[in-house]
Short mmCIF file of N, CA and C in Angstrom, two decimals:
data_model
loop_
_atom_site.label_atom_id
_atom_site.label_comp_id
_atom_site.label_asym_id
_atom_site.label_seq_id
_atom_site.Cartn_x
_atom_site.Cartn_y
_atom_site.Cartn_z
N PHE T 157 82.89 158.54 71.08
CA PHE T 157 83.28 157.29 71.29
C PHE T 157 84.53 157.28 72.45
N ILE T 158 85.35 158.57 72.09
CA ILE T 158 86.52 158.15 73.21
C ILE T 158 85.66 158.35 74.73
N ALA T 159 84.78 159.26 74.94
CA ALA T 159 84.54 159.27 76.32
C ALA T 159 83.80 157.94 76.96
N ARG T 160 82.94 157.21 75.59
CA ARG T 160 82.10 156.09 76.03
C ARG T 160 83.45 154.98 76.34
N TRP T 161 84.38 155.06 75.44
CA TRP T 161 85.22 153.66 75.76
C TRP T 161 85.88 154.06 76.99
N ARG T 162 86.52 155.30 77.83
CA ARG T 162 86.59 155.12 78.93
C ARG T 162 86.17 155.05 80.32
N ARG T 163 84.43 155.23 79.84
CA ARG T 163 83.45 154.89 81.32
C ARG T 163 83.60 153.84 80.98
N PHE T 164 83.75 153.31 79.62
CA PHE T 164 83.47 151.59 79.61
C PHE T 164 85.17 150.83 80.02
N SER T 165 86.05 151.23 80.04
CA SER T 165 87.55 150.88 80.10
C SER T 165 87.42 151.16 81.92
N LEU T 166 87.13 152.15 82.30
CA LEU T 166 87.05 151.95 84.13
C LEU T 166 86.16 151.39 84.54
N ALA T 167 85.14 150.62 84.19
CA ALA T 167 83.84 149.87 84.54
C ALA T 167 84.24 148.65 84.27
N VAL T 168 84.79 148.54 83.43
CA VAL T 168 85.62 147.16 83.28
C VAL T 168 86.84 146.13 84.43
N PRO T 169 87.71 147.18 85.35
CA PRO T 169 88.33 146.37 86.55
C PRO T 169 87.37 146.35 87.82
N VAL T 170 86.03 147.20 87.69
CA VAL T 170 85.26 147.20 88.98
C VAL T 170 84.29 145.51 88.75
N VAL T 171 83.86 145.97 87.07
CA VAL T 171 83.44 144.38 86.78
C VAL T 171 84.09 143.18 87.13
N LEU T 172 85.23 143.04 87.14
CA LEU T 172 86.12 142.11 86.96
C LEU T 172 86.26 141.66 88.46
N VAL T 173 86.42 142.51 89.14
CA VAL T 173 86.77 142.51 90.84
C VAL T 173 85.57 142.47 91.21
N ALA T 174 84.05 142.36 91.07
CA ALA T 174 82.77 141.91 91.75
C ALA T 174 82.54 140.52 91.40
N LEU T 175 82.97 140.32 89.65
CA LEU T 175 82.74 138.90 89.29
C LEU T 175 83.50 137.88 90.18
N ALA T 176 85.45 138.68 90.32
CA ALA T 176 86.11 137.39 91.06
C ALA T 176 85.11 137.45 92.44
N LEU T 177 85.21 138.27 93.03
CA LEU T 177 84.47 138.19 94.36
C LEU T 177 83.29 137.16 94.57
N HIS T 178 82.41 137.28 93.54
CA HIS T 178 81.58 136.27 93.49
C HIS T 178 81.85 134.83 93.14
N VAL T 179 82.67 134.21 92.49
CA VAL T 179 83.23 133.11 92.20
C VAL T 179 84.21 132.44 93.02
N PHE T 180 85.10 133.24 93.94
CA PHE T 180 86.03 132.69 94.71
C PHE T 180 85.87 133.10 95.94
N VAL T 181 84.73 133.46 96.50
CA VAL T 181 84.51 133.34 97.69
C VAL T 181 83.25 132.97 98.61
N PRO T 182 83.58 132.16 99.12
CA PRO T 182 82.45 131.25 99.81
C PRO T 182 81.35 132.24 100.14
N ALA T 183 80.21 131.96 100.13
CA ALA T 183 78.84 132.54 100.67
C ALA T 183 78.94 132.72 101.96
N ALA T 184 78.70 134.02 102.35
CA ALA T 184 78.88 134.62 103.61
C ALA T 184 77.93 133.62 104.61
N GLY T 185 78.18 133.51 105.70
CA GLY T 185 77.53 132.43 106.82
C GLY T 185 78.10 131.10 106.55
N ALA T 186 78.73 130.54 105.52
CA ALA T 186 79.12 129.56 105.20
C ALA T 186 79.91 129.00 106.73
N GLN T 187 79.52 127.92 106.58
CA GLN T 187 80.30 127.01 108.12
C GLN T 187 81.38 127.09 107.74
N VAL T 188 82.19 127.46 108.40
CA VAL T 188 84.20 126.97 108.21
C VAL T 188 84.77 125.90 109.22
N GLN T 189 84.97 124.79 108.80
CA GLN T 189 85.32 123.69 109.31
C GLN T 189 87.14 123.22 109.25
N SER T 190 88.06 123.19 110.12
CA SER T 190 89.04 123.05 110.10
C SER T 190 89.19 121.40 110.38
N GLY T 191 90.20 120.93 109.77
CA GLY T 191 90.48 119.96 109.79
C GLY T 191 91.71 119.18 108.96
N THR T 192 91.94 117.81 108.82
CA THR T 192 93.56 117.87 107.89
C THR T 192 93.05 116.86 107.15
N VAL T 193 94.10 116.82 105.80
CA VAL T 193 94.06 115.71 104.88
C VAL T 193 95.37 115.18 104.89
N THR T 194 95.07 113.56 104.91
CA THR T 194 96.16 113.24 105.10
C THR T 194 96.68 111.67 103.84
N GLY T 195 97.68 111.57 103.83
CA GLY T 195 97.84 110.23 102.33
C GLY T 195 99.08 109.98 102.67
N VAL T 196 99.32 108.74 101.73
CA VAL T 196 100.78 107.97 101.56
C VAL T 196 100.49 108.03 99.84
N VAL T 197 101.74 108.45 99.56
CA VAL T 197 102.12 108.45 97.87
C VAL T 197 102.95 107.34 97.90
N GLN T 198 102.78 106.40 96.88
CA GLN T 198 102.76 105.20 96.33
C GLN T 198 103.27 104.86 95.28
N ASP T 199 103.99 104.18 94.32
CA ASP T 199 103.92 103.95 92.98
C ASP T 199 103.27 103.00 92.76
N GLN T 200 102.93 102.30 91.64
CA GLN T 200 101.74 101.33 91.18
C GLN T 200 102.42 100.00 92.07
N GLN T 201 103.38 99.79 92.49
CA GLN T 201 103.99 98.74 92.96
C GLN T 201 103.77 98.63 94.51
N ASN T 202 102.92 99.69 94.66
CA ASN T 202 102.37 99.57 95.89
C ASN T 202 103.76 100.01 97.13
N SER T 203 104.95 100.82 96.22
CA SER T 203 106.32 100.97 97.28
C SER T 203 105.76 102.46 97.50
N VAL T 204 106.27 103.16 98.77
CA VAL T 204 106.11 104.36 99.55
C VAL T 204 107.17 105.08 98.69
N LEU T 205 106.85 106.63 98.25
CA LEU T 205 108.05 107.06 97.66
C LEU T 205 108.14 108.47 98.20
N PRO T 206 109.35 108.14 99.01
CA PRO T 206 110.04 109.62 99.80
C PRO T 206 110.39 110.86 99.02
N GLY T 207 110.44 112.17 99.35
CA GLY T 207 110.76 112.77 98.73
C GLY T 207 110.24 113.29 97.69
N VAL T 208 108.68 113.10 97.19
CA VAL T 208 107.89 113.57 96.60
C VAL T 208 107.35 114.78 97.13
N THR T 209 107.06 115.65 96.56
CA THR T 209 106.53 117.43 96.87
C THR T 209 104.97 116.83 96.29
N VAL T 210 104.06 117.82 97.50
CA VAL T 210 102.87 117.35 97.21
C VAL T 210 102.07 119.08 97.69
N THR T 211 101.55 119.77 96.87
CA THR T 211 101.02 120.95 97.00
C THR T 211 99.53 121.24 97.03
N LEU T 212 99.01 120.70 97.79
CA LEU T 212 97.65 121.40 98.30
C LEU T 212 96.96 122.95 98.25
N SER T 213 96.19 123.20 97.56
CA SER T 213 95.35 124.38 97.21
C SER T 213 94.12 124.14 97.37
N GLY T 214 93.49 124.95 98.52
CA GLY T 214 92.25 124.66 99.11
C GLY T 214 91.68 126.64 98.86
N SER T 215 90.56 126.25 99.64
CA SER T 215 90.08 127.85 99.81
C SER T 215 90.38 128.63 100.87
N ASP T 216 91.44 128.17 101.90
CA ASP T 216 92.30 128.61 102.88
C ASP T 216 93.63 129.53 102.56
N ARG T 217 94.32 128.41 101.31
CA ARG T 217 95.55 128.51 100.97
C ARG T 217 96.11 127.66 100.49
N THR T 218 97.48 127.66 100.12
CA THR T 218 98.14 126.95 99.62
C THR T 218 99.30 126.13 100.03
N ALA T 219 99.67 125.21 100.13
CA ALA T 219 100.31 124.40 101.20
C ALA T 219 101.51 123.44 100.39
N THR T 220 102.56 123.37 100.70
CA THR T 220 103.48 122.28 100.24
C THR T 220 103.89 121.29 101.11
N PHE T 221 103.95 120.19 100.76
CA PHE T 221 104.87 118.99 102.01
C PHE T 221 105.85 117.84 101.04
N VAL T 222 106.92 117.99 101.74
CA VAL T 222 107.52 116.75 101.10
C VAL T 222 107.50 115.58 102.11
N THR T 223 107.02 114.45 101.08
CA THR T 223 107.28 113.00 101.81
C THR T 223 108.76 112.86 102.38
N GLY T 224 108.45 111.90 103.72
CA GLY T 224 109.47 111.36 104.46
C GLY T 224 109.74 110.09 104.06
N PRO T 225 110.33 109.14 104.54
CA PRO T 225 110.69 108.04 104.22
C PRO T 225 109.74 107.17 104.07
N ASP T 226 108.32 107.07 104.98
CA ASP T 226 107.37 106.45 104.73
C ASP T 226 106.60 106.59 103.70
N GLY T 227 106.69 107.92 103.03
CA GLY T 227 105.81 108.22 101.94
C GLY T 227 104.55 108.93 102.24
N ARG T 228 104.59 109.47 103.57
CA ARG T 228 103.14 110.11 104.09
C ARG T 228 103.11 111.78 103.89
N TYR T 229 102.01 111.98 103.85
CA TYR T 229 101.92 113.71 103.57
C TYR T 229 101.06 114.38 104.56
N ARG T 230 100.72 115.22 105.05
CA ARG T 230 99.97 115.50 106.14
C ARG T 230 99.74 117.24 105.83
N PHE T 231 98.34 117.63 105.82
CA PHE T 231 98.05 119.06 105.31
C PHE T 231 97.00 119.46 106.51
N ARG T 232 96.89 120.14 107.53
CA ARG T 232 95.98 121.17 108.33
C ARG T 232 95.78 122.36 107.41
N THR T 233 94.53 122.23 107.26
CA THR T 233 93.58 123.17 106.04
C THR T 233 92.02 123.34 106.73
N ILE T 234 90.96 124.03 105.82
CA ILE T 234 89.94 123.90 106.36
C ILE T 234 88.96 122.94 105.46
N ARG T 235 87.42 122.34 105.53
CA ARG T 235 86.69 121.68 105.09
C ARG T 235 86.96 122.69 103.47
N PRO T 236 87.22 122.20 101.89
CA PRO T 236 86.89 123.04 101.22
C PRO T 236 85.17 123.43 100.93
N ALA T 237 85.03 124.42 100.52
CA ALA T 237 83.74 125.13 100.40
C ALA T 237 83.54 125.71 98.86
N ALA T 238 82.07 125.92 98.78
CA ALA T 238 81.56 125.81 97.71
C ALA T 238 81.68 127.16 96.78
N TYR T 239 81.79 127.61 95.38
CA TYR T 239 82.01 128.60 95.14
C TYR T 239 81.13 128.81 94.08
N SER T 240 80.81 129.93 93.51
CA SER T 240 79.76 129.93 92.23
C SER T 240 79.93 128.71 91.25
N GLY T 241 79.42 128.10 91.16
CA GLY T 241 79.24 127.25 90.01
C GLY T 241 80.07 126.02 89.96
N ARG T 242 80.60 125.37 91.17
CA ARG T 242 81.46 124.82 91.84
C ARG T 242 81.12 123.84 93.12
N THR T 243 81.41 122.91 92.89
CA THR T 243 81.18 122.01 93.98
C THR T 243 82.44 121.92 95.26
N PRO T 244 82.42 121.86 96.37
CA PRO T 244 83.89 122.06 96.94
C PRO T 244 84.94 120.76 96.70
N HIS T 245 86.03 121.18 96.54
CA HIS T 245 86.84 120.46 96.03
C HIS T 245 88.87 121.29 96.29
N ILE T 246 89.73 120.31 96.65
CA ILE T 246 90.61 120.81 96.74
C ILE T 246 91.69 120.65 95.87
N HIS T 247 92.71 121.09 95.03
CA HIS T 247 93.24 120.93 94.15
C HIS T 247 94.91 120.30 94.97
N LEU T 248 95.31 118.92 94.32
CA LEU T 248 96.44 118.66 94.56
C LEU T 248 97.36 118.77 93.08
N LYS T 249 98.69 118.89 93.47
CA LYS T 249 99.88 118.86 92.66
C LYS T 249 101.01 117.90 93.18
N ILE T 250 101.88 117.13 92.48
CA ILE T 250 102.57 116.00 93.00
C ILE T 250 103.55 116.08 91.79
N ARG T 251 105.21 116.27 92.37
CA ARG T 251 106.06 116.65 91.61
C ARG T 251 106.86 115.56 92.07
N LEU T 252 108.22 115.32 91.47
CA LEU T 252 108.95 114.32 92.27
C LEU T 252 110.61 115.09 91.51
N GLY T 253 111.23 115.42 91.73
CA GLY T 253 112.61 116.30 91.34
C GLY T 253 111.68 117.22 90.45
N GLY T 254 111.98 117.52 89.53
CA GLY T 254 111.68 118.65 88.30
C GLY T 254 110.45 118.20 87.69
N ARG T 255 109.99 117.00 88.12
CA ARG T 255 108.82 116.42 87.17
C ARG T 255 107.49 116.62 87.79
N GLU T 256 106.44 117.02 86.98
CA GLU T 256 105.40 117.08 87.58
C GLU T 256 104.55 115.89 86.96
N LEU T 257 103.91 115.11 88.54
CA LEU T 257 103.45 113.94 87.96
C LEU T 257 102.28 113.69 87.87
N LEU T 258 101.59 115.01 88.27
CA LEU T 258 100.13 114.58 88.96
C LEU T 258 99.60 116.15 89.10
N THR T 259 98.26 116.22 88.45
CA THR T 259 97.83 117.60 88.79
C THR T 259 96.09 116.92 88.56
N THR T 260 95.47 117.43 90.39
CA THR T 260 93.97 116.60 90.13
C THR T 260 93.19 117.42 91.31
N GLN T 261 92.33 117.44 91.07
CA GLN T 261 91.15 117.64 92.30
C GLN T 261 90.27 116.91 93.21
N VAL T 262 90.34 116.95 94.24
CA VAL T 262 89.78 116.21 95.46
C VAL T 262 88.69 116.47 96.21
N TYR T 263 87.37 115.56 95.77
CA TYR T 263 86.27 116.25 95.84
C TYR T 263 85.22 116.04 97.14
N VAL T 264 84.50 116.37 97.69
CA VAL T 264 84.41 115.75 99.26
C VAL T 264 82.81 115.34 99.07
N ALA T 265 82.81 113.86 99.39
CA ALA T 265 82.13 112.78 99.54
C ALA T 265 80.55 113.42 99.92
N ASP T 266 79.54 113.09 99.43
CA ASP T 266 78.05 113.27 99.73
C ASP T 266 77.71 114.97 99.69
N ASP T 267 78.77 115.55 98.93
CA ASP T 267 78.59 117.11 98.67
C ASP T 267 76.96 117.16 97.67
N PRO T 268 75.81 117.99 97.88
CA PRO T 268 75.05 118.27 97.12
C PRO T 268 75.02 118.87 95.95
N GLY T 269 76.23 119.30 95.92
CA GLY T 269 76.75 120.06 94.36
C GLY T 269 77.29 119.22 93.90
N ASN T 270 77.94 118.25 94.21
CA ASN T 270 78.64 117.08 93.26
C ASN T 270 78.09 116.83 92.22
N PRO T 271 76.58 116.28 91.70
CA PRO T 271 76.24 115.99 90.40
C PRO T 271 75.75 117.48 89.65
N ARG T 272 76.06 118.47 90.11
CA ARG T 272 76.02 120.01 89.60
C ARG T 272 77.14 120.65 88.92
N ASP T 273 78.02 119.69 89.42
CA ASP T 273 79.57 120.48 88.95
C ASP T 273 79.96 119.81 87.72
N PHE T 274 80.58 120.58 87.02
CA PHE T 274 80.54 120.06 85.34
C PHE T 274 82.01 119.60 85.02
N LEU T 275 82.79 119.17 86.20
CA LEU T 275 83.92 118.58 86.19
C LEU T 275 83.56 117.17 86.50
N TRP T 276 83.10 117.33 87.88
CA TRP T 276 82.74 115.93 88.78
C TRP T 276 81.83 115.06 87.58
N ARG T 277 80.81 115.44 87.09
CA ARG T 277 79.86 115.15 86.09
C ARG T 277 80.70 114.47 84.92
N SER T 278 81.34 115.15 84.66
CA SER T 278 82.42 114.34 83.68
C SER T 278 83.34 113.32 84.01
N LEU T 279 83.44 112.99 85.03
CA LEU T 279 84.05 111.55 85.48
C LEU T 279 83.62 110.59 85.35
N SER T 280 84.64 108.92 85.24
CA SER T 280 83.64 108.13 84.97
C SER T 280 83.31 107.84 86.55
N ALA T 281 82.18 106.81 86.87
CA ALA T 281 81.83 106.41 88.38
C ALA T 281 83.50 106.00 88.85
N ALA T 282 84.30 105.45 88.21
CA ALA T 282 85.29 104.67 88.93
C ALA T 282 86.23 105.92 89.30
N ASP T 283 86.21 106.94 88.52
CA ASP T 283 87.30 107.89 88.90
C ASP T 283 86.38 109.17 89.87
N ARG T 284 85.24 108.85 90.00
CA ARG T 284 84.72 109.59 91.03
C ARG T 284 85.21 109.02 92.18
N ALA T 285 84.70 108.11 92.56
CA ALA T 285 84.74 107.47 93.84
C ALA T 285 86.51 107.61 93.82
N ALA T 286 87.48 107.38 93.31
CA ALA T 286 88.54 107.59 93.53
C ALA T 286 89.06 108.86 94.13
N LEU T 287 88.54 109.91 93.62
CA LEU T 287 88.62 111.49 93.84
C LEU T 287 87.83 111.77 94.79
N THR T 288 86.95 111.19 95.01
CA THR T 288 86.07 111.87 96.36
C THR T 288 86.31 111.26 97.65
N VAL T 289 86.79 111.91 98.83
CA VAL T 289 86.86 111.79 99.48
C VAL T 289 85.94 111.97 101.24
N VAL T 290 85.82 111.30 102.52
CA VAL T 290 84.96 111.84 102.80
C VAL T 290 85.89 112.27 104.11
N PHE T 291 84.96 113.56 104.63
CA PHE T 291 86.10 114.42 105.61
C PHE T 291 85.20 114.28 106.95
N ALA T 292 85.37 113.25 107.88
CA ALA T 292 84.76 112.45 109.23
C ALA T 292 85.16 113.53 110.00
N PRO T 293 84.64 113.64 111.14
CA PRO T 293 84.82 114.23 112.60
C PRO T 293 86.05 113.52 112.90
N GLY T 294 86.92 114.10 113.76
CA GLY T 294 88.18 113.82 114.31
C GLY T 294 88.45 114.21 115.71
N ASP T 295 89.50 114.26 116.38
CA ASP T 295 89.36 114.76 117.73
C ASP T 295 90.14 116.23 117.30
N ASP T 296 90.84 116.28 116.57
CA ASP T 296 90.89 117.75 116.46
C ASP T 296 90.22 118.23 114.82
N GLY T 297 89.38 118.16 115.02
CA GLY T 297 88.50 118.71 113.16
C GLY T 297 88.35 117.62 112.74
N LEU T 298 87.73 117.84 111.50
CA LEU T 298 87.30 117.18 110.49
C LEU T 298 88.64 116.38 109.59
N ARG T 299 88.52 115.24 109.31
CA ARG T 299 90.05 114.01 108.90
C ARG T 299 89.46 113.85 107.06
N ALA T 300 90.32 113.78 106.39
CA ALA T 300 90.54 113.40 105.19
C ALA T 300 91.39 112.33 104.97
N SER T 301 91.21 111.02 104.31
CA SER T 301 92.39 110.68 103.62
C SER T 301 92.66 110.35 102.34
N PHE T 302 93.67 110.85 101.51
CA PHE T 302 93.46 110.46 100.30
C PHE T 302 94.97 109.91 99.60
N PRO T 303 94.82 108.56 99.40
CA PRO T 303 95.89 107.97 99.14
C PRO T 303 96.46 108.22 97.53
N ILE T 304 97.59 108.18 97.08
CA ILE T 304 98.12 108.53 95.79
C ILE T 304 98.81 107.73 95.20
N VAL T 305 98.32 107.42 94.43
CA VAL T 305 99.20 106.29 93.20
C VAL T 305 99.72 106.92 92.17
N ILE T 306 101.03 106.88 91.82
CA ILE T 306 101.60 107.59 90.87
C ILE T 306 102.34 106.61 89.82
N ASP T 307 102.64 106.97 88.39
CA ASP T 307 103.17 106.26 87.75
C ASP T 307 104.87 107.16 87.70
N VAL T 308 105.85 106.44 87.91
CA VAL T 308 107.39 107.00 88.15
C VAL T 308 107.84 106.53 86.88
#
């Protein structure tokens, strides 16, 4: 029993690493397209919110931006790529001071994986529309705009 447990316990990390690579690494040969994600953070009365920390986590990195007096944020990133079981998406986290105000995912418009994604499918049509953005060609790569409205 001990010998079998040792073989099993040594195999577990190898299996977990292989699983993580399969789940979190985009498919080989997947086209990587750089671009920007921009937006304005506002409250429900349409007033811009300066000093809001916006954190974007995508398939290439995690970055943080603090909005200026105009409430705007801008990230240079890549278009999100699909990974096993999930459609392409970006994670956004919004903080003001020490308070976390919003954590969400932003999806790529017209991606064929959206209807198969369990989280995207669970959203109402209105929520899908609000959380799905177009990555359109621009002068310096793809561009996406995601306005953020929060209750402060």
